[in-house]
Tab-separated table of C-alpha atoms and ligand atoms in Angstrom:
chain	number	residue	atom	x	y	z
A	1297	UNK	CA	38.875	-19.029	6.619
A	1298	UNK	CA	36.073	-19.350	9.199
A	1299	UNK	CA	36.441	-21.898	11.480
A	1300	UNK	CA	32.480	-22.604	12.003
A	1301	UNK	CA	31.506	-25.499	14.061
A	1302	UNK	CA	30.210	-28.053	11.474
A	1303	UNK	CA	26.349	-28.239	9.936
A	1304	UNK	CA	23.818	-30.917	10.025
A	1305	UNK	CA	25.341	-33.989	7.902
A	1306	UNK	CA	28.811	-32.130	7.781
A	1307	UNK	CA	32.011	-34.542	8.235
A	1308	UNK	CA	33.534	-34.140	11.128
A	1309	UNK	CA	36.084	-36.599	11.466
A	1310	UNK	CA	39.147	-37.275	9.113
A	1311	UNK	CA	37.961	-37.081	5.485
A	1312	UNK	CA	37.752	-40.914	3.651
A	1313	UNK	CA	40.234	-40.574	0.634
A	1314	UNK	CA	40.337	-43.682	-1.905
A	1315	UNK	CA	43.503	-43.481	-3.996
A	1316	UNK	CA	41.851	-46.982	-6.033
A	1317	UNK	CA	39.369	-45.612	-7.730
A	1318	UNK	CA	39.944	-42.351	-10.022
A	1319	UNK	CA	38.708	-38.992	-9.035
A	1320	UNK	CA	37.251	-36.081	-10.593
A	1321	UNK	CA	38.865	-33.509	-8.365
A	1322	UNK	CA	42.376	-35.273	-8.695
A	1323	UNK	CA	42.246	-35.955	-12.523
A	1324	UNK	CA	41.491	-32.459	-12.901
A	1325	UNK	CA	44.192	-31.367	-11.059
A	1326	UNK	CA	46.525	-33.828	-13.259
A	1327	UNK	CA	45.726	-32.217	-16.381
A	1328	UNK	CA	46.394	-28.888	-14.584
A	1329	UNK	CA	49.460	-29.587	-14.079
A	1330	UNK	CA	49.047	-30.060	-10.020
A	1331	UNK	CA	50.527	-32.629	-8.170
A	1332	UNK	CA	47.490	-33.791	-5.984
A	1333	UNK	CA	46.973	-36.767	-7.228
A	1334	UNK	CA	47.473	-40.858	-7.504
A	1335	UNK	CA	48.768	-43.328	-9.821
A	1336	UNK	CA	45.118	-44.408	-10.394
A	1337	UNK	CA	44.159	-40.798	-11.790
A	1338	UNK	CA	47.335	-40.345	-13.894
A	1339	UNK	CA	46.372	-43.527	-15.550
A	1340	UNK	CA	42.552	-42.599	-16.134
A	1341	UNK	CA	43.585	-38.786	-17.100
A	1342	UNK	CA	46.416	-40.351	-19.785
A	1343	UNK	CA	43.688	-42.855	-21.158
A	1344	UNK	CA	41.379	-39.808	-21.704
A	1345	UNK	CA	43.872	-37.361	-22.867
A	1346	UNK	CA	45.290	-40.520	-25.446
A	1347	UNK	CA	41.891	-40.366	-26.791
A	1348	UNK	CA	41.206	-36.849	-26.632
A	1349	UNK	CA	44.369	-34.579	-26.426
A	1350	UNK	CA	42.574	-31.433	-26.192
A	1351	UNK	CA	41.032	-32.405	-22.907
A	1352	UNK	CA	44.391	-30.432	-21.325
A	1353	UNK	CA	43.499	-27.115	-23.151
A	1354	UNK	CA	39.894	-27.818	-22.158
A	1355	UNK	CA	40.771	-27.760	-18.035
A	1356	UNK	CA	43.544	-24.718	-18.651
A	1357	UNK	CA	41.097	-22.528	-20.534
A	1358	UNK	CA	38.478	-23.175	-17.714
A	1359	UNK	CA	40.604	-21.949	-14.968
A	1360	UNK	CA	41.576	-18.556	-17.339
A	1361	UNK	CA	38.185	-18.357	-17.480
A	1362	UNK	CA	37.181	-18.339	-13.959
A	1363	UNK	CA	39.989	-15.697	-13.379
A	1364	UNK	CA	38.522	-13.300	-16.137
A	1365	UNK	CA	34.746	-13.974	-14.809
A	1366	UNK	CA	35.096	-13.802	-11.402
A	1367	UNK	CA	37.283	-10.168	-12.446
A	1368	UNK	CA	34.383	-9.239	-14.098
A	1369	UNK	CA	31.876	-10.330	-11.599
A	1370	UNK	CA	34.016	-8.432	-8.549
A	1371	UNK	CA	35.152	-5.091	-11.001
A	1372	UNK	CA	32.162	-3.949	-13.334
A	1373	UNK	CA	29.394	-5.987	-11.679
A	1374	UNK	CA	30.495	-4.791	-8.545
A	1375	UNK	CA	29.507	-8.246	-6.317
A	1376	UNK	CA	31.320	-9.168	-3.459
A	1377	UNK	CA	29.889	-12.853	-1.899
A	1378	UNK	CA	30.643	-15.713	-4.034
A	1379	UNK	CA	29.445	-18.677	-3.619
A	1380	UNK	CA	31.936	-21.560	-5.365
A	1381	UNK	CA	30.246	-25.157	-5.911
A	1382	UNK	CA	32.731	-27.909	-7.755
A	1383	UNK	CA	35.973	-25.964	-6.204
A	1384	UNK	CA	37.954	-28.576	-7.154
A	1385	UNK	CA	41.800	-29.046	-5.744
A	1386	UNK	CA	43.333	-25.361	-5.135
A	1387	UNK	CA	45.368	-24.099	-7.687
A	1388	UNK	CA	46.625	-20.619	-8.695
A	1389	UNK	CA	44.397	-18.300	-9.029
A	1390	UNK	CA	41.150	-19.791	-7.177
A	1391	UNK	CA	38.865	-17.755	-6.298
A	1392	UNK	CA	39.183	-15.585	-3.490
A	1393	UNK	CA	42.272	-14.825	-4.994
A	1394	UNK	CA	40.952	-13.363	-7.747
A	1395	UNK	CA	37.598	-11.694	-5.908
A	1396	UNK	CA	39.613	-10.199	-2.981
A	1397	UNK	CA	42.353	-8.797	-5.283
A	1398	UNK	CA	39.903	-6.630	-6.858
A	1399	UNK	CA	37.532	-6.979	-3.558
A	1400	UNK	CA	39.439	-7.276	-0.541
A	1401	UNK	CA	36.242	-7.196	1.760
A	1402	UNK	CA	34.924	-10.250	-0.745
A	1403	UNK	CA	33.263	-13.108	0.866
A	1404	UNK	CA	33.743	-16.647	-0.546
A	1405	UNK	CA	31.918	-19.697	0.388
A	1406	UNK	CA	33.275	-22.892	-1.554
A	1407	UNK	CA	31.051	-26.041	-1.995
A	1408	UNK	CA	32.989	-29.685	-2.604
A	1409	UNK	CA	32.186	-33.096	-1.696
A	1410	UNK	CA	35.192	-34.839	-2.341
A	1411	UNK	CA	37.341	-35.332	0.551
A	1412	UNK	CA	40.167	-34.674	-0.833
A	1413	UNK	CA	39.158	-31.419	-1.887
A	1414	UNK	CA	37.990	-30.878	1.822
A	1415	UNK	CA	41.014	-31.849	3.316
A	1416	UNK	CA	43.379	-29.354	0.945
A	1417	UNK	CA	40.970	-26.665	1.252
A	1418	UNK	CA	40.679	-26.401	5.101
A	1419	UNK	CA	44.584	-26.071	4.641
A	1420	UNK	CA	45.066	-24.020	1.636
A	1421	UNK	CA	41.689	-21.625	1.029
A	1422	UNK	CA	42.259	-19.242	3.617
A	1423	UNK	CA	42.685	-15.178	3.148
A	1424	UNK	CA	44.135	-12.609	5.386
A	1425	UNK	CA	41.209	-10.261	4.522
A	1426	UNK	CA	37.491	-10.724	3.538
A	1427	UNK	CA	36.560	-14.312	4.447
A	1428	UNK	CA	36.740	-17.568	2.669
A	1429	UNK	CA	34.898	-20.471	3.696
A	1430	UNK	CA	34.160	-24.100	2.818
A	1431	UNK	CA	31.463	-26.695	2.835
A	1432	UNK	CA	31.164	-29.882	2.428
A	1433	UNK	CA	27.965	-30.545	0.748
A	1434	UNK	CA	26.380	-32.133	-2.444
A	1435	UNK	CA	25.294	-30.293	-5.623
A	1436	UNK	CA	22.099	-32.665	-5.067
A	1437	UNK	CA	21.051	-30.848	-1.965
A	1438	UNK	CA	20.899	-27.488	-2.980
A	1439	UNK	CA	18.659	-26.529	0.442
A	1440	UNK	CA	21.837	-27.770	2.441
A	1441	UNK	CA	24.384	-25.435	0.540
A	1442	UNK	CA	22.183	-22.593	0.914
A	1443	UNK	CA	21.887	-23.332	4.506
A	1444	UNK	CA	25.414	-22.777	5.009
A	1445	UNK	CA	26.304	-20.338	2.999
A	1446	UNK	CA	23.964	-18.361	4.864
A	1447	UNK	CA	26.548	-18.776	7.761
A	1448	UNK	CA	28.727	-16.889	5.812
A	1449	UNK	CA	27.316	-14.573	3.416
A	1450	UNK	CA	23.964	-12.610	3.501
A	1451	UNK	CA	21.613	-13.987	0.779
A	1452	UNK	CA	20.131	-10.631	1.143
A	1453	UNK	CA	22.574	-9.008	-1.234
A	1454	UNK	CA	23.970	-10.069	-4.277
A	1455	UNK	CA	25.653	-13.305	-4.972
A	1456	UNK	CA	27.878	-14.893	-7.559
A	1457	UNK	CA	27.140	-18.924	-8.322
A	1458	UNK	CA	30.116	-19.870	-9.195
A	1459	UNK	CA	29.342	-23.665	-11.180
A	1460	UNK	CA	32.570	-24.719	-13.246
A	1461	UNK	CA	33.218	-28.062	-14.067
A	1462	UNK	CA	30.497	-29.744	-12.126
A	1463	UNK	CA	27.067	-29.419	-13.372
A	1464	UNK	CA	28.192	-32.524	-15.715
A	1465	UNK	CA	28.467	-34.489	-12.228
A	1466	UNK	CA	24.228	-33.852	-12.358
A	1467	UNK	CA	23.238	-36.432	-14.836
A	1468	UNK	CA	19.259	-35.542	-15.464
A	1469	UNK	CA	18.281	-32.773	-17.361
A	1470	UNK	CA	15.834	-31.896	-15.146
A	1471	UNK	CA	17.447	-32.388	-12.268
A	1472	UNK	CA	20.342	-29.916	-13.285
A	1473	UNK	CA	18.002	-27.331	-13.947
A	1474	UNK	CA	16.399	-27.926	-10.745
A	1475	UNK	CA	19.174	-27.253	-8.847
A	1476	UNK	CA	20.026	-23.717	-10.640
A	1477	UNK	CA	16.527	-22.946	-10.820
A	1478	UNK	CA	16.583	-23.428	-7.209
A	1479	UNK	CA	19.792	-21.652	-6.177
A	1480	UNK	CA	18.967	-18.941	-7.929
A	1481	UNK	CA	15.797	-18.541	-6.938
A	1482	UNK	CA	17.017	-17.954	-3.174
A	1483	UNK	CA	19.506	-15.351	-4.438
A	1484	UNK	CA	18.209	-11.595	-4.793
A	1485	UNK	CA	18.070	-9.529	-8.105
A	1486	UNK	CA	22.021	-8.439	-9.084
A	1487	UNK	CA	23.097	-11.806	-8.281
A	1488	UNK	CA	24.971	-13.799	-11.186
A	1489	UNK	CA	25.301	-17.250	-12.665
A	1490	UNK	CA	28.769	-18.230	-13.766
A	1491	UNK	CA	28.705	-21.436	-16.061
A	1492	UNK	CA	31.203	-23.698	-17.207
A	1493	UNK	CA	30.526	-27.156	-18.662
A	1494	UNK	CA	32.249	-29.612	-21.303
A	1495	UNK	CA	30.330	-30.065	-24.420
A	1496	UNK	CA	29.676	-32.557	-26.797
A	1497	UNK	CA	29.246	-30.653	-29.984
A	1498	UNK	CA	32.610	-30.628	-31.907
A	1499	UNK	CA	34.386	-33.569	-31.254
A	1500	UNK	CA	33.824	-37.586	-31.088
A	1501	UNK	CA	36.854	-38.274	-29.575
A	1502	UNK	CA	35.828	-36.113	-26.678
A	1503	UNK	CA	32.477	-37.630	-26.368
A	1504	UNK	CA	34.248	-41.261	-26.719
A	1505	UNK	CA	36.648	-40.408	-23.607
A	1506	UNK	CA	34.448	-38.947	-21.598
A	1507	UNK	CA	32.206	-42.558	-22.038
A	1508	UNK	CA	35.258	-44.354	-21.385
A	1509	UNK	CA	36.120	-42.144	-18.165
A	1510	UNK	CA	32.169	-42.757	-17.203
A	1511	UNK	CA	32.906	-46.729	-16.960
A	1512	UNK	CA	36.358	-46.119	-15.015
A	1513	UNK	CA	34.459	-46.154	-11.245
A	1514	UNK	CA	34.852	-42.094	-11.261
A	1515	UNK	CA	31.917	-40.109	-10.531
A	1516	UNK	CA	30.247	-39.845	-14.201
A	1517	UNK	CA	30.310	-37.176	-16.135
A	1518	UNK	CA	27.758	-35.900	-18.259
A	1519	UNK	CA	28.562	-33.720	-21.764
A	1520	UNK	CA	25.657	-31.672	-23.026
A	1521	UNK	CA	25.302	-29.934	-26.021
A	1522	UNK	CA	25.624	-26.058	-26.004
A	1523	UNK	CA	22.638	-25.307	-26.143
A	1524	UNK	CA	21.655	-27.538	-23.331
A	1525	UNK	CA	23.839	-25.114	-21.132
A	1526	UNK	CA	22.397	-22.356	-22.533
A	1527	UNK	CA	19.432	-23.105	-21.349
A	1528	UNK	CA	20.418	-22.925	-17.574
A	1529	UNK	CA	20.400	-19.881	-17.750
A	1530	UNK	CA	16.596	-19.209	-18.561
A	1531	UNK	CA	15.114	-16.066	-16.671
A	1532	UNK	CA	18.971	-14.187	-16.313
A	1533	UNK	CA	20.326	-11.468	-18.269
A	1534	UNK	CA	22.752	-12.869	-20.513
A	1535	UNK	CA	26.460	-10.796	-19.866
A	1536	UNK	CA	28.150	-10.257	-23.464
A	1537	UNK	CA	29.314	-11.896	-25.079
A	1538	UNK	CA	26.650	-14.626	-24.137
A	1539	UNK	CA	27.320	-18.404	-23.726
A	1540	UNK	CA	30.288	-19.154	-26.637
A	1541	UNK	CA	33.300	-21.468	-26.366
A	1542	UNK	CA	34.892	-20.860	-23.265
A	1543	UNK	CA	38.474	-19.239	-24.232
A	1544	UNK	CA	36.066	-16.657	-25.976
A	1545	UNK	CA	34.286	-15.260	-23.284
A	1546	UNK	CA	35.749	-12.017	-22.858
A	1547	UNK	CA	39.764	-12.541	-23.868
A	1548	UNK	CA	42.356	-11.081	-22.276
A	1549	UNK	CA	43.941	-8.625	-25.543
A	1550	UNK	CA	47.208	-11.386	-24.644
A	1551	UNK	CA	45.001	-14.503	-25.475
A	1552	UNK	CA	44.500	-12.749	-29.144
A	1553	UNK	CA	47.806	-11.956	-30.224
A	1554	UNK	CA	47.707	-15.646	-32.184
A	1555	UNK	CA	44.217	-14.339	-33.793
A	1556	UNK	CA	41.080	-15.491	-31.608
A	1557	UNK	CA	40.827	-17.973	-29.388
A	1558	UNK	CA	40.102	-21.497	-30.489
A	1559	UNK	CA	36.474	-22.873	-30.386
A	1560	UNK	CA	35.962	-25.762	-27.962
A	1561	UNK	CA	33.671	-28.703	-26.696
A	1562	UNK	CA	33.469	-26.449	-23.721
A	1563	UNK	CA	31.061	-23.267	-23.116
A	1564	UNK	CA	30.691	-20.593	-20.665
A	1565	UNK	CA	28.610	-17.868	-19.554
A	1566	UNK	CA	27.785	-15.083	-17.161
A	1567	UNK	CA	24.284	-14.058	-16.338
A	1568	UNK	CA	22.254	-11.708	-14.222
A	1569	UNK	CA	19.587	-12.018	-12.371
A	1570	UNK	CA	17.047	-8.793	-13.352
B	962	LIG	C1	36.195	-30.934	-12.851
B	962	LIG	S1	36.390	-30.384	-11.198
B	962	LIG	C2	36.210	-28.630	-11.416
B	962	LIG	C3	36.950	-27.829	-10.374
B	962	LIG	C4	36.875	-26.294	-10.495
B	962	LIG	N1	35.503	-25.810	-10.383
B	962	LIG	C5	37.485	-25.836	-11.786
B	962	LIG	O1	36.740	-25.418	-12.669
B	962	LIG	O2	38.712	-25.883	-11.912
B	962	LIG	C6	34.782	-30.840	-10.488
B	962	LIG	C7	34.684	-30.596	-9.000
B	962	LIG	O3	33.310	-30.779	-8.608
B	962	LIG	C8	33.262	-31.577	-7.433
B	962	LIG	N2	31.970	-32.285	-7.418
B	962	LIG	C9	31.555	-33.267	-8.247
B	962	LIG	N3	30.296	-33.638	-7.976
B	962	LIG	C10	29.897	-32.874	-6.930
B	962	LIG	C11	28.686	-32.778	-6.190
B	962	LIG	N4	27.644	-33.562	-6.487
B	962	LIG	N5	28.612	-31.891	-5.183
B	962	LIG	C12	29.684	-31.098	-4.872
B	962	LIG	N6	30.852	-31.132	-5.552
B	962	LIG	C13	30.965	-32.010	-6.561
B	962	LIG	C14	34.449	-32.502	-7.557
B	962	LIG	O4	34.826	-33.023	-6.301
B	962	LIG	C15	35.480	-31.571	-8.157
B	962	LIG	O5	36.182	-30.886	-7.171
């Protein structure tokens, strides 16, 4: 990891963590099975998941996605700077690990504003080749996570935007596209768009948690249908098979020896910038 001196607004002291209040980061990484986390997200993850069991499949299937995607993006599309916003709590598989495997010059600039996310990732996303880096910025400010990523990758040449489980966190409509509309716009032609969002389409039980969740004192979290997240990626070239139910973008040939994968209230998608 680089060890930059830190940018205008960056933390500097020892992050803030709150273990009273339930956290997007650390719920996450309850239902992943990680063990970064407090009594106060254990109880908020088991009142969701008692609601809506599936929510467990929802988080593992988004991770196996990010490993197949960010395969893709660093084999056949040939990209090697990745830019990660929403890394959420390190797990197997982030990644780096993924990108440099295929790519070990890849360069990967993670984006988080939860402390506790900064705090494990200064200490846990580092690689012994290319370069990993992290920020601690907002999704709002777009202009500030371009700004340092630019300390770290050349926004010259082509970049992945890597958004998976946090475009939710942007409540307006227009705001959301905003912010892709604007990230995008300061990447070149070959970069990408990786997408991965919940989805209120299928199920009421998942819409019914997630409102519950909302009211807990968590950051909210806002479901949109598929098409909504379609739409984000207006302007890009559309990678097959387009924006479908997550755990079918792209299956490994193991995930379809039970037939093919299940459809969820959770889409993703890969697309290019002409
Ligand atoms: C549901 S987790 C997803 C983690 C990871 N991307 C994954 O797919 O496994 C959402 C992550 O987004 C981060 N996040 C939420 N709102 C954010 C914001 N406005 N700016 C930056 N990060 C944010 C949270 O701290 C958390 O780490």
């Amino acid at each position: 990891m680089t060890d930059s001196p830190p940018a205008p607004g960056q933390r500097t002291g020892p992050p803030e963590i709150d273990a009273t209040v339930p956290n997007s980061a650390r719920i996450w990484n309850y239902w992943l099975g990680g063990k970064d986390n407090y009594p106060v997200d254990r109880d908020a993850g088991d009142e969701y998941r008692s609601i809506y069991p599936e929510i467990v499949d929802v988080a593992r299937a988004s991770r196996r996605f990010l490993t197949r995607a960010v395969r893709y993006l660093a084999g056949e599309a040939n990209v090697r700077q990745f830019l990660d916003i929403g890394t959420g709590l390190p797990t197997v598989d982030n990644t780096h690990e993924v990108a440099q495997r295929v790519a070990p010059e890849a360069r990967v600039v993670y984006v988080d504003n939860d402390p506790v996310v900064l705090a494990h990732a200064r200490a846990l996303l580092t690689s012994t080749q290319g370069v990993t880096a992290f920020i601690d910025a907002d999704l709002h400010d777009p202009d500030a996570i371009l700004a340092g990523a630019a300390r770290t990758l050349d926004l010259g040449q082509p970049v992945a935007l890597m958004l998976l489980g946090i475009v939710g966190h942007i409540d307006d409509d227009d705001e959301a596209r905003s912010i892709v509309r604007r990230l995008m716009d300061a990447l070149p032609s070959g970069s990408y768009l990786t997408i991965c969002d919940g989805t209120n389409d299928l199920y009421e039980s998942g819409v019914e948690a997630q409102q519950l969740y909302n009211q807990s004192g968590a950051v909210p979290y806002r479901l949109r249908s598929a098409r909504q997240i379609a739409e984000l990626f207006e302007g890009l070239e559309l990678v097959e098979p387009g924006v479908v139910s997550c755990p079918r973008w792209r299956p490994d040939p193991a995930d379809l020896s039970d037939g093919p994968p299940p459809e969820m209230d959770q889409v993703a998608g890969v697309g290019r910038k002409p």
